[in-house]
Coordinates of C-alpha atoms in Angstrom, one line a residue:
X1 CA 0.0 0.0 0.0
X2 CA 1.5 3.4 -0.7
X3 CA 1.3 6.7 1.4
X4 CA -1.2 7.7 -1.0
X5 CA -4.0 5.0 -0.7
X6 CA -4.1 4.4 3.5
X7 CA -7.5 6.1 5.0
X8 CA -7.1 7.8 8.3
X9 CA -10.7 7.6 11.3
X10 CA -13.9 9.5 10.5
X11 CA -13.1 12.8 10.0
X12 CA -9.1 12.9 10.4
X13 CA -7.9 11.2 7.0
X14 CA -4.1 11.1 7.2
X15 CA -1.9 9.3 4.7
X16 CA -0.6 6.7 7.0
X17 CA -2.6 5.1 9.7
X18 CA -1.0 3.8 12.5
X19 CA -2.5 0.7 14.1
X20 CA -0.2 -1.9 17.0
X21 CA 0.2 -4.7 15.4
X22 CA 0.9 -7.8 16.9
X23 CA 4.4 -10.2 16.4
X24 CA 3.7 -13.2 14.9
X25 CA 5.8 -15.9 14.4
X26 CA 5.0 -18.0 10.6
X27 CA 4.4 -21.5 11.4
X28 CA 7.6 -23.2 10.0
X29 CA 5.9 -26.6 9.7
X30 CA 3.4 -25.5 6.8
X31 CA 6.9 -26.5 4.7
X32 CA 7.2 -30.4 4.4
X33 CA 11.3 -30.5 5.0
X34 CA 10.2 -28.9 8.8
X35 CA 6.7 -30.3 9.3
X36 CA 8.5 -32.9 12.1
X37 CA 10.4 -29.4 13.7
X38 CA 9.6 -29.1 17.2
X39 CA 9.5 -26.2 18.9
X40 CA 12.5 -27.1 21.0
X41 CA 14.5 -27.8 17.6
X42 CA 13.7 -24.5 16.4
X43 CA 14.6 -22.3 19.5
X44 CA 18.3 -24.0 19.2
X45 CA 21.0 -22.0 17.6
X46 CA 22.9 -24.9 16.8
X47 CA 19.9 -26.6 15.2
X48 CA 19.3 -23.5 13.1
X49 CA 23.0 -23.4 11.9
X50 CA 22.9 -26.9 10.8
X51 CA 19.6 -26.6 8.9
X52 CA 20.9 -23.7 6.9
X53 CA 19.5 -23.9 3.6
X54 CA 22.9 -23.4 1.1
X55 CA 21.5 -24.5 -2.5
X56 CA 19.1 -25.3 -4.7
X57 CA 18.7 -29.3 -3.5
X58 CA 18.5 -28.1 -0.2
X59 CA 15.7 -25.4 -0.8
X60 CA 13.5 -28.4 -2.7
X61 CA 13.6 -31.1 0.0
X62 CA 12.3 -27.8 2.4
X63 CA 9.4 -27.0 -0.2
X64 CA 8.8 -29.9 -1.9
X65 CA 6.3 -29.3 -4.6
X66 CA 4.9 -26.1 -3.1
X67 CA 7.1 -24.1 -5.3
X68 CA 7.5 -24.8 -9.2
X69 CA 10.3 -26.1 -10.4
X70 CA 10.5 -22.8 -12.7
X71 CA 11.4 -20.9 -9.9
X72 CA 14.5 -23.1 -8.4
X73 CA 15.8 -23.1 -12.6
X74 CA 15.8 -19.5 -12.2
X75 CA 17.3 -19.2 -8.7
X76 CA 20.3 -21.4 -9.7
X77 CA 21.0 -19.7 -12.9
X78 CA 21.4 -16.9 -10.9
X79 CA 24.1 -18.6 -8.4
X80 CA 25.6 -19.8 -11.4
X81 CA 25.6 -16.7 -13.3
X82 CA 25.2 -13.2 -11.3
X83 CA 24.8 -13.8 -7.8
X84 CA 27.8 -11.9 -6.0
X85 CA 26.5 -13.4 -2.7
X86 CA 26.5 -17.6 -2.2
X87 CA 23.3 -19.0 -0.8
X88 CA 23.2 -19.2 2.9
X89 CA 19.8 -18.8 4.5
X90 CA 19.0 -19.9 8.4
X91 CA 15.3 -21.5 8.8
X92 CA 14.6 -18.0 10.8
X93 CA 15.0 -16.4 7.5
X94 CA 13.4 -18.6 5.6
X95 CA 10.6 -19.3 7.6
X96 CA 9.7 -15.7 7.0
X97 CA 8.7 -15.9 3.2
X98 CA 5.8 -15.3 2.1
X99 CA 4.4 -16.4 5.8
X100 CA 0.9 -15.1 4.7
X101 CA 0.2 -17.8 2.2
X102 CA -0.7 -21.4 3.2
X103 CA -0.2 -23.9 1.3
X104 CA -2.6 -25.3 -1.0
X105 CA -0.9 -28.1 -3.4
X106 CA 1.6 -28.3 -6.1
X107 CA 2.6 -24.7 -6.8
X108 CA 0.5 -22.9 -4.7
X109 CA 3.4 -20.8 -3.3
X110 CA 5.6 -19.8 -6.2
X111 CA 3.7 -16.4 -7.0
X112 CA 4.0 -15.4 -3.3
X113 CA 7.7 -16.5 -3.2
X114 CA 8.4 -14.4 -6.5
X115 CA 6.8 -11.7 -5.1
X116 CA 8.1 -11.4 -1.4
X117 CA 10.1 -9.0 0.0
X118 CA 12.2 -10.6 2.3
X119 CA 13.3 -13.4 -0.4
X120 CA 13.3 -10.6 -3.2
X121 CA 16.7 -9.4 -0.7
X122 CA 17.6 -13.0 0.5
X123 CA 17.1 -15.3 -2.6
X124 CA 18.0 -13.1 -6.0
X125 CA 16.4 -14.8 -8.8
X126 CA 18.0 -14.4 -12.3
X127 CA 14.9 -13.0 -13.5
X128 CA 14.9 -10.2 -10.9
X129 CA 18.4 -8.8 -12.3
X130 CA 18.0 -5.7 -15.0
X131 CA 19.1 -7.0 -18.5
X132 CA 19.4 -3.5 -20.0
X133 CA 21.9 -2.1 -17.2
X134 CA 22.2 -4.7 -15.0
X135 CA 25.6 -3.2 -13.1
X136 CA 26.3 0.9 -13.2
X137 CA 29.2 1.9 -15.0
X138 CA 30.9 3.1 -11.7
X139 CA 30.1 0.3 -9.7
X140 CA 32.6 -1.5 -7.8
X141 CA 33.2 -4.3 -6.0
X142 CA 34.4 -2.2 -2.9
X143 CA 32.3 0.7 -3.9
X144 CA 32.9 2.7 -0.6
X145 CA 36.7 2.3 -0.9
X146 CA 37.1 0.2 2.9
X147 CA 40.3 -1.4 1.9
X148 CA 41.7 1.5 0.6
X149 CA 41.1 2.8 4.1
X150 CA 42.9 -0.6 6.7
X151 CA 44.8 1.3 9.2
X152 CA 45.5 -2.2 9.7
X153 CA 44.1 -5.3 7.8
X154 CA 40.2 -5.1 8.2
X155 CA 40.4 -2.1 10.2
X156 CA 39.0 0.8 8.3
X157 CA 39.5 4.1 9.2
X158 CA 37.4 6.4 7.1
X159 CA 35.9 9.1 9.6
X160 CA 38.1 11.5 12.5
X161 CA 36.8 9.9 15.0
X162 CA 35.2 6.7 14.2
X163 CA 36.6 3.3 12.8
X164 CA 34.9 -0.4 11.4
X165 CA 36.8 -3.4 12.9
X166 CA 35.6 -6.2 10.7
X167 CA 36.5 -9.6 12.8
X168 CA 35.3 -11.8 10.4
X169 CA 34.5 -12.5 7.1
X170 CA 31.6 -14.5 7.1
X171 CA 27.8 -14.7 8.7
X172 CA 25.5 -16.5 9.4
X173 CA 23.3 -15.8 6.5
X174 CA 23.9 -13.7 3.3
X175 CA 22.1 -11.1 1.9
X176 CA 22.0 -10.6 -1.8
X177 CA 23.1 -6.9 -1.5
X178 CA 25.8 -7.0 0.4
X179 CA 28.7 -4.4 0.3
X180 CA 31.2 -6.1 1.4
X181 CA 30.5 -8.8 -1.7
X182 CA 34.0 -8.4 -2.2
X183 CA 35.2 -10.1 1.0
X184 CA 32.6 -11.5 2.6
X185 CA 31.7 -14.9 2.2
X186 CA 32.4 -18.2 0.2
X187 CA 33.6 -17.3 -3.9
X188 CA 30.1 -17.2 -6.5
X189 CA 31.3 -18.1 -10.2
X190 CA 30.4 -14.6 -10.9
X191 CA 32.9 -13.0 -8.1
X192 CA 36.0 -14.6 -6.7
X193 CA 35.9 -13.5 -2.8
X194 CA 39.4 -11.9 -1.4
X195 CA 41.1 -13.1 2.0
X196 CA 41.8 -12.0 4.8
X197 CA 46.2 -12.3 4.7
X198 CA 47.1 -12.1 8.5
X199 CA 46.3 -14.4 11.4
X200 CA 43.2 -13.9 13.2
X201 CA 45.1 -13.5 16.2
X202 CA 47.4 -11.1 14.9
X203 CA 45.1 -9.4 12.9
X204 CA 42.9 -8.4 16.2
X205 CA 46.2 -7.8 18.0
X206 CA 47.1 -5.1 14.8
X207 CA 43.9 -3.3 15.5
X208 CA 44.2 -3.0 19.4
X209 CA 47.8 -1.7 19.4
X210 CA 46.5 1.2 16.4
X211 CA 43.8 2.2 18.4
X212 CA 46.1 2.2 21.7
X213 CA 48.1 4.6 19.6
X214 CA 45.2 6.6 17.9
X215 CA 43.6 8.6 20.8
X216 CA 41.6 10.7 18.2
X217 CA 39.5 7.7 17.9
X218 CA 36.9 7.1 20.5
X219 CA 34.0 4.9 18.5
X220 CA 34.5 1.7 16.9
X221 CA 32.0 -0.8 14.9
X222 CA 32.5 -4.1 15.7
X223 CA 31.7 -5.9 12.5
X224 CA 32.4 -8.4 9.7
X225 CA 30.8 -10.0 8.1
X226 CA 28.9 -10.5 11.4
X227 CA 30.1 -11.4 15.1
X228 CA 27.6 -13.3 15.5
X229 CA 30.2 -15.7 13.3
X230 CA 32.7 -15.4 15.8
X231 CA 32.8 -17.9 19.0
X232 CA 32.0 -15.9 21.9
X233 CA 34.9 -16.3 24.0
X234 CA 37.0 -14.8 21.2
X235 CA 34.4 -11.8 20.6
X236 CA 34.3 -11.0 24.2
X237 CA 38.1 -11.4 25.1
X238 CA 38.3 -8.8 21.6
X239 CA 36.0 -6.7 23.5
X240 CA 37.3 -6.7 27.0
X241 CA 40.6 -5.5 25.7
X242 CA 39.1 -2.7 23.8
X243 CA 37.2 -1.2 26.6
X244 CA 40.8 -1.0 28.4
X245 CA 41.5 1.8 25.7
X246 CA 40.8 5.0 27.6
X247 CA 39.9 7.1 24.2
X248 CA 37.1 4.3 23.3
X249 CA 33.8 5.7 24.2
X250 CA 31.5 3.8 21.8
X251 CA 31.1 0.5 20.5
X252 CA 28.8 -0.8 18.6
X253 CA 28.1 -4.4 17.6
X254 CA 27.1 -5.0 14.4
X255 CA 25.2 -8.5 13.3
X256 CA 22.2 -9.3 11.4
X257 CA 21.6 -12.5 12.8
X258 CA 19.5 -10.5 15.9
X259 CA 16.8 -10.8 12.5
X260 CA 18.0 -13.6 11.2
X261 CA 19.3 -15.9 13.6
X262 CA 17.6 -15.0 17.4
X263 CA 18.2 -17.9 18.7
X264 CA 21.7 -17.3 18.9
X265 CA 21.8 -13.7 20.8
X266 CA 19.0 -15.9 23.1
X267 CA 21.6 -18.6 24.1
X268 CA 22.4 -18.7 28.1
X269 CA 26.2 -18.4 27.6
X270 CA 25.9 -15.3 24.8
X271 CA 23.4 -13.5 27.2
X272 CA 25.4 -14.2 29.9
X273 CA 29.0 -12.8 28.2
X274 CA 27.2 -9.8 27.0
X275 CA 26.1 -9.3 30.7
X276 CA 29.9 -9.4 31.5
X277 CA 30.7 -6.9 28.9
X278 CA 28.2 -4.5 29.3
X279 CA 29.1 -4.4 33.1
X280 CA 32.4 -3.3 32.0
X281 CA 31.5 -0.5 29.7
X282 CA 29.3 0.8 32.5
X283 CA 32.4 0.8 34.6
X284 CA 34.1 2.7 32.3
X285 CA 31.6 5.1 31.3
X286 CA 31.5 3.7 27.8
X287 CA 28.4 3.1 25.5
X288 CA 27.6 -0.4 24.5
X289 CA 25.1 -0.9 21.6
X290 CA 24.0 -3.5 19.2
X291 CA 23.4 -2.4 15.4
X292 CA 21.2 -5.0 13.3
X293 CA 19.8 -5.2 10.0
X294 CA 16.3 -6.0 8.7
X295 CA 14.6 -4.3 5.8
X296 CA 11.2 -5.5 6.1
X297 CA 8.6 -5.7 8.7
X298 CA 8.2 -9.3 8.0
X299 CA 11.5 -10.2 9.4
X300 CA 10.4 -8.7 13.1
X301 CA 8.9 -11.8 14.9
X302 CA 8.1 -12.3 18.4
X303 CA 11.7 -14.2 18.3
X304 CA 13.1 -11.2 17.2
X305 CA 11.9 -8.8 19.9
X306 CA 12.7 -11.6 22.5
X307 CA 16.1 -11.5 21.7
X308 CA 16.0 -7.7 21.4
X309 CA 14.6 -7.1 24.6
X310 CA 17.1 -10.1 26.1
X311 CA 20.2 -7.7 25.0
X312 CA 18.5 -4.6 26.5
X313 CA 18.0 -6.5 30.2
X314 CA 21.5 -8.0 29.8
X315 CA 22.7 -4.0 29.7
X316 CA 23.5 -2.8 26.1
X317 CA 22.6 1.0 26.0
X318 CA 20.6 0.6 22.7
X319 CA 19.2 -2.0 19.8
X320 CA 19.6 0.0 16.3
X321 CA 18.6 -0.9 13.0
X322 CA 19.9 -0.2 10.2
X323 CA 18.1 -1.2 6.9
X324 CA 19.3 -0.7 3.2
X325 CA 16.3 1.1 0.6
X326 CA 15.5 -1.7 -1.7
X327 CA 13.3 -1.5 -5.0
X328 CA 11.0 -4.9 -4.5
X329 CA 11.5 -4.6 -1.1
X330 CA 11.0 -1.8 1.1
X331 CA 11.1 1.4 -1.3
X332 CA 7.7 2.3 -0.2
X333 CA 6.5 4.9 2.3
X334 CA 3.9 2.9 4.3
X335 CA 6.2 -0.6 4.0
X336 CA 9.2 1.9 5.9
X337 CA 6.6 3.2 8.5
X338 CA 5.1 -0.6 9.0
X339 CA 9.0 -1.6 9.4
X340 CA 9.6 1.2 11.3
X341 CA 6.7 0.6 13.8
X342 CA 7.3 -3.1 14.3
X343 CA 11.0 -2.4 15.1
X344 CA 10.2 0.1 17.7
X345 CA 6.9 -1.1 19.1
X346 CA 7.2 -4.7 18.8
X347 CA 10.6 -5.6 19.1
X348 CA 12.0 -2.4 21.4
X349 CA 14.7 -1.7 18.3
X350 CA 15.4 1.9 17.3
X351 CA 14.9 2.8 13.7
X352 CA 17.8 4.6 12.9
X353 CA 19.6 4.1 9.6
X354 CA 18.2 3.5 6.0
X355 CA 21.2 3.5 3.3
X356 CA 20.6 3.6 -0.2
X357 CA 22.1 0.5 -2.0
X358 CA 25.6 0.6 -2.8
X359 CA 26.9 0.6 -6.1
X360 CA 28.0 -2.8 -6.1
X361 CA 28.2 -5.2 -9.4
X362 CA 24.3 -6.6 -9.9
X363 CA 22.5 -4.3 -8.0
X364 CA 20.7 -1.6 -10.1
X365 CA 17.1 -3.8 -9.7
X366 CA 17.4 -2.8 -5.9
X367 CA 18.5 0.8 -5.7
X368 CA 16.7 3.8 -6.2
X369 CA 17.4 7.4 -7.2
X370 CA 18.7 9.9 -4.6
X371 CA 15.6 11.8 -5.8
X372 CA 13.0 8.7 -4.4
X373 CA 15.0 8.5 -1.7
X374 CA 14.3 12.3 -0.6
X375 CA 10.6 11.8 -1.6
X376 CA 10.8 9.1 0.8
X377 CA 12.5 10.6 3.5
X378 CA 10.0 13.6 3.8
X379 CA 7.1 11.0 3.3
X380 CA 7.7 9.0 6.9
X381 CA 8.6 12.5 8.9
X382 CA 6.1 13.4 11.3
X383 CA 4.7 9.5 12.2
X384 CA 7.4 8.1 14.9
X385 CA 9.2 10.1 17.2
X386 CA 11.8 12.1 16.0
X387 CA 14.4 9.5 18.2
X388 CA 13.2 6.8 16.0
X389 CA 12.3 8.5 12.4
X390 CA 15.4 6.9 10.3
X391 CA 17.1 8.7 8.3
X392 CA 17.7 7.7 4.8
X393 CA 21.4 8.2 4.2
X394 CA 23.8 7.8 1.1
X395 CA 27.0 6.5 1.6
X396 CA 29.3 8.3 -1.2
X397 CA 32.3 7.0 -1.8
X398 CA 35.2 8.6 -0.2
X399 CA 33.2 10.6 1.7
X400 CA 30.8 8.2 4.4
X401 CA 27.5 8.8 5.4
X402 CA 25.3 11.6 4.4
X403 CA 22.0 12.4 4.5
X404 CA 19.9 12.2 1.2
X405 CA 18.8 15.9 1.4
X406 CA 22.6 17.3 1.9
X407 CA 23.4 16.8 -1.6
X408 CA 25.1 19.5 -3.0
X409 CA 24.4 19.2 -6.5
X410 CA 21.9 17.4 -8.7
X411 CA 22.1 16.7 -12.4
X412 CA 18.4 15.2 -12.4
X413 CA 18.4 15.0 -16.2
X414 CA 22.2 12.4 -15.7
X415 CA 21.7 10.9 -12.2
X416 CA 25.0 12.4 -11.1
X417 CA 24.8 14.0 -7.7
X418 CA 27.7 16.1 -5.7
X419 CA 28.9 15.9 -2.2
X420 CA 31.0 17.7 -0.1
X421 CA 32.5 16.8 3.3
X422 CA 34.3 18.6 6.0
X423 CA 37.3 16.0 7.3
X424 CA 39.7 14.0 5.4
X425 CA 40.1 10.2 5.2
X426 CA 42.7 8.5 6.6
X427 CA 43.7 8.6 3.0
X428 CA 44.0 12.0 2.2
X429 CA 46.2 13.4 4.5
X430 CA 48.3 15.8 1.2
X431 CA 45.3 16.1 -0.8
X432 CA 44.8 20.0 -0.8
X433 CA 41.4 19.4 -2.3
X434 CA 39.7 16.6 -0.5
X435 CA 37.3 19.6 1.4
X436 CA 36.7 21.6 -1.2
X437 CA 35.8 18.8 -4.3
X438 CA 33.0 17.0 -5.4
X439 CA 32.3 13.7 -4.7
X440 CA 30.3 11.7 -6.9
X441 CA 27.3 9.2 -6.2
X442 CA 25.0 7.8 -9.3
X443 CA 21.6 7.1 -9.9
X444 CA 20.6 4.1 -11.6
X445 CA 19.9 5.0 -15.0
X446 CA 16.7 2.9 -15.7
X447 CA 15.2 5.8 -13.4
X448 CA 16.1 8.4 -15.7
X449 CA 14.3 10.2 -18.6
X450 CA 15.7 9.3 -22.5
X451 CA 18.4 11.7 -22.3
X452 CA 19.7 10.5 -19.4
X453 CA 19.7 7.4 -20.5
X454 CA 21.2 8.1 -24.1
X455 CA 24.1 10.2 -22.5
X456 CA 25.2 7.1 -20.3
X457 CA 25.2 4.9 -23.6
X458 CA 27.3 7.6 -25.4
X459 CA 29.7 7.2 -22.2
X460 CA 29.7 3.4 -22.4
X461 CA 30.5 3.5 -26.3
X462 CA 33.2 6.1 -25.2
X463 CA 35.1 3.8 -22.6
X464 CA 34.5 0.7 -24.7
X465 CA 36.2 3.3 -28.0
X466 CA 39.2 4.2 -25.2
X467 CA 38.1 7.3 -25.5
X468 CA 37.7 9.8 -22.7
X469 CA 33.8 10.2 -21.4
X470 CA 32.9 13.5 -20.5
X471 CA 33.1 14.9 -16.5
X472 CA 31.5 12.2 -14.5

């Protein structure tokens, strides 16, 4: 339903109406490969983490005949072909899909599963891909420029003050977006993953002794892939020695198994470290908070919030999301304020971040123009309190976050927006010009208008001539 269409009480009509909605949790049995789960099985992490659906076999025993065989042809001519991300889905996730749908015989599902949300982001199909630009010209396979940026290896250090630690390269599912495609996960035909080089040890030992020497940095994202990835014992020993670093004043964990995975954020020995750790930053006057990841309202189940709320008891400050705008998925003013409201009333999570999708390989079907995302962003103002309205944020390369009203320039007509910034990157320490330039971010050009569209081809015949292209 869009903005436009909702019908407010007698006598008030308002675009949006906001009614509580209840949690509910999809009955995972109405599939035939669970319809012998009990509820005991499915509460266990380690039960989840086995049963993780990882190809097409796999995703046929689960479904049986519910979904047509058309639909599993095109899903693995997409892992064969395009995907950037390898298939790795826990029952939490999947369970999800289309959950409003029973079964009702041979097929009955597949025009629900083509058209979800969640498995729109989860499960690419090759038929969701754009054929006429499927990738942008400027996209990249690290599009925001995070290795450029390793004070030490995985240790990015892009803002003054800030830095992303990523601990691990994998997680415990994998979403089809995903800007770290690059590094992050098992190789896809289509994109040959890069490794870590150093010792895990070692590596976490590199990032401790920088920031011991850095004391302009005080925040650090603790991230991955996702910790949730990495044994406990490991994360929390990683964490205790950070919170010995008297410049450290924020952490934040970042995993987006709290949506898809629960269970494991619910396990006695996880609740019980974070307990530990959380008592320490409180000692030390530093803020602990967890930063998760769902794009859909779908994805908040009464699992989800239980874990939520388990994290808030066990003493972490705050519970954050932060979603990526998706075409197909989310890109919708009353699906954001339904996502937003189940996140904050449901599940006790803070709406806080919406990114537009990076300019990875394979993405244009999922992003959207800066000028939808601004539409967008003035659309959901005014509904949840201002704490919790998210703001929609592009991250341009070599420059970091910025909200999608701070552009600086706009060529509507090309899809080329300009952004300025007011610090350097660790990168750009002799670069005269780094505060005073433009940096660019691009709109997807099957949202622009016929020129548009035949100035990009002019610049693709251009580069594929070796000729020059014009200022982009």
């Amino acid at each position: 339903m869009s903005l436009d269409s909702a019908t407010g009480p007698v006598g008030t009509p308002q675009p949006y109406v906001y009614a509580r909605t209840e949690l509910v949790e999809p009955d995972w049995r109405r599939f035939p490969g669970w319809r012998d789960v009990t509820a005991q099985e499915w509460a266990s992490a380690q039960w989840q983490r086995a049963h993780c659906v990882k190809n097409v076999r796999q995703l046929r025993d689960l479904l049986g005949d519910l979904v047509d065989d058309a639909f599993h042809a095109d899903l693995e001519r997409d892992q064969a072909e395009t995907a950037t991300m390898s298939m790795l889905l826990p029952p939490q996730m999947v369970n999800t899909i289309a959950a409003h749908v029973s079964p009702a015989g041979p097929g009955s599902l597949t025009a629900a599963w083509y058209a979800d949300p969640v498995r729109h982001y989860m499960l690419p199909v090759h038929s969701d891909r754009r054929t006429d630009w499927p990738s942008h010209p400027h996209a990249a396979r690290d599009s925001l420029h995070e290795h450029d940026m390793w004070a030490t290896e995985g240790l990015t250090h892009r803002y003054p003050t800030k830095v992303l630690a990523e601990l691990v390269a994998t997680c415990p599912q994998y979403c089809g977006h995903c800007t770290r495609m690059d590094l992050v996960g098992t190789s896809t035909p289509a994109v040959p993953k890069l490794k870590f080089l150093g010792r895990p040890g070692d590596r976490l030992e590199d990032m401790l002794a920088y920031l011991r020497r850095t004391p302009a940095v005080r925040d650090v994202v603790v991230s991955g892939g996702d910790v949730a990835n990495m044994p406990w014992p490991r994360l929390e020993a990683f964490l205790d020695a950070l919170l010995q670093i008297d410049n450290i004043r924020d952490v934040r964990l970042a995993t987006k198994a709290l949506v898809g995975l629960p269970q494991h954020w619910l396990a006695d020995d996880v609740l019980a470290g974070v307990e530990r750790v959380a008592r320490t930053a409180r000692s030390r006057g530093v803020s602990l908070a967890l930063h998760t990841h769902a794009n859909h309202a779908a994805s908040v189940t009464p699992l989800v919030a239980r874990a939520s709320r388990a994290l808030l008891e066990a003493g972490l400050r705050d519970v954050r999301n932060q979603g990526v705008l998706l075409a197909g998925v989310n890109a919708d003013a009353h699906d954001l304020l339904d996502l937003s409201f189940a996140l904050l009333d449901g599940a006790g999570i803070t709406p806080y971040y919406l990114y537009l999708c990076d300019m990875i390989p394979a993405a244009e079907h999922w992003r959207v123009s800066v000028a939808e995302a601004q539409r967008l962003q003035t659309a959901i103002m005014g509904y949840l309190p201002g704490f919790a309205t998210p703001r929609i944020v592009c991250d341009v390369p070599f420059v970091g976050k910025r909200w999608v009203h701070q552009v600086s320039s706009y060529d509507a007509v090309r899809g080329i927006t300009g952004w300025t910034k007011n610090y350097r990157t660790s990168i750009e320490a002799d670069d005269p010009a780094a505060l005073s330039r433009e940096y660019h971010y691009y709109d997807p050009i099957h949202t622009l208008g016929e020129e548009g569209r035949a100035w990009w081809r002019e610049q693709q015949a251009l580069t594929a001539a070796g000729a020059v292209p014009a200022g982009v």
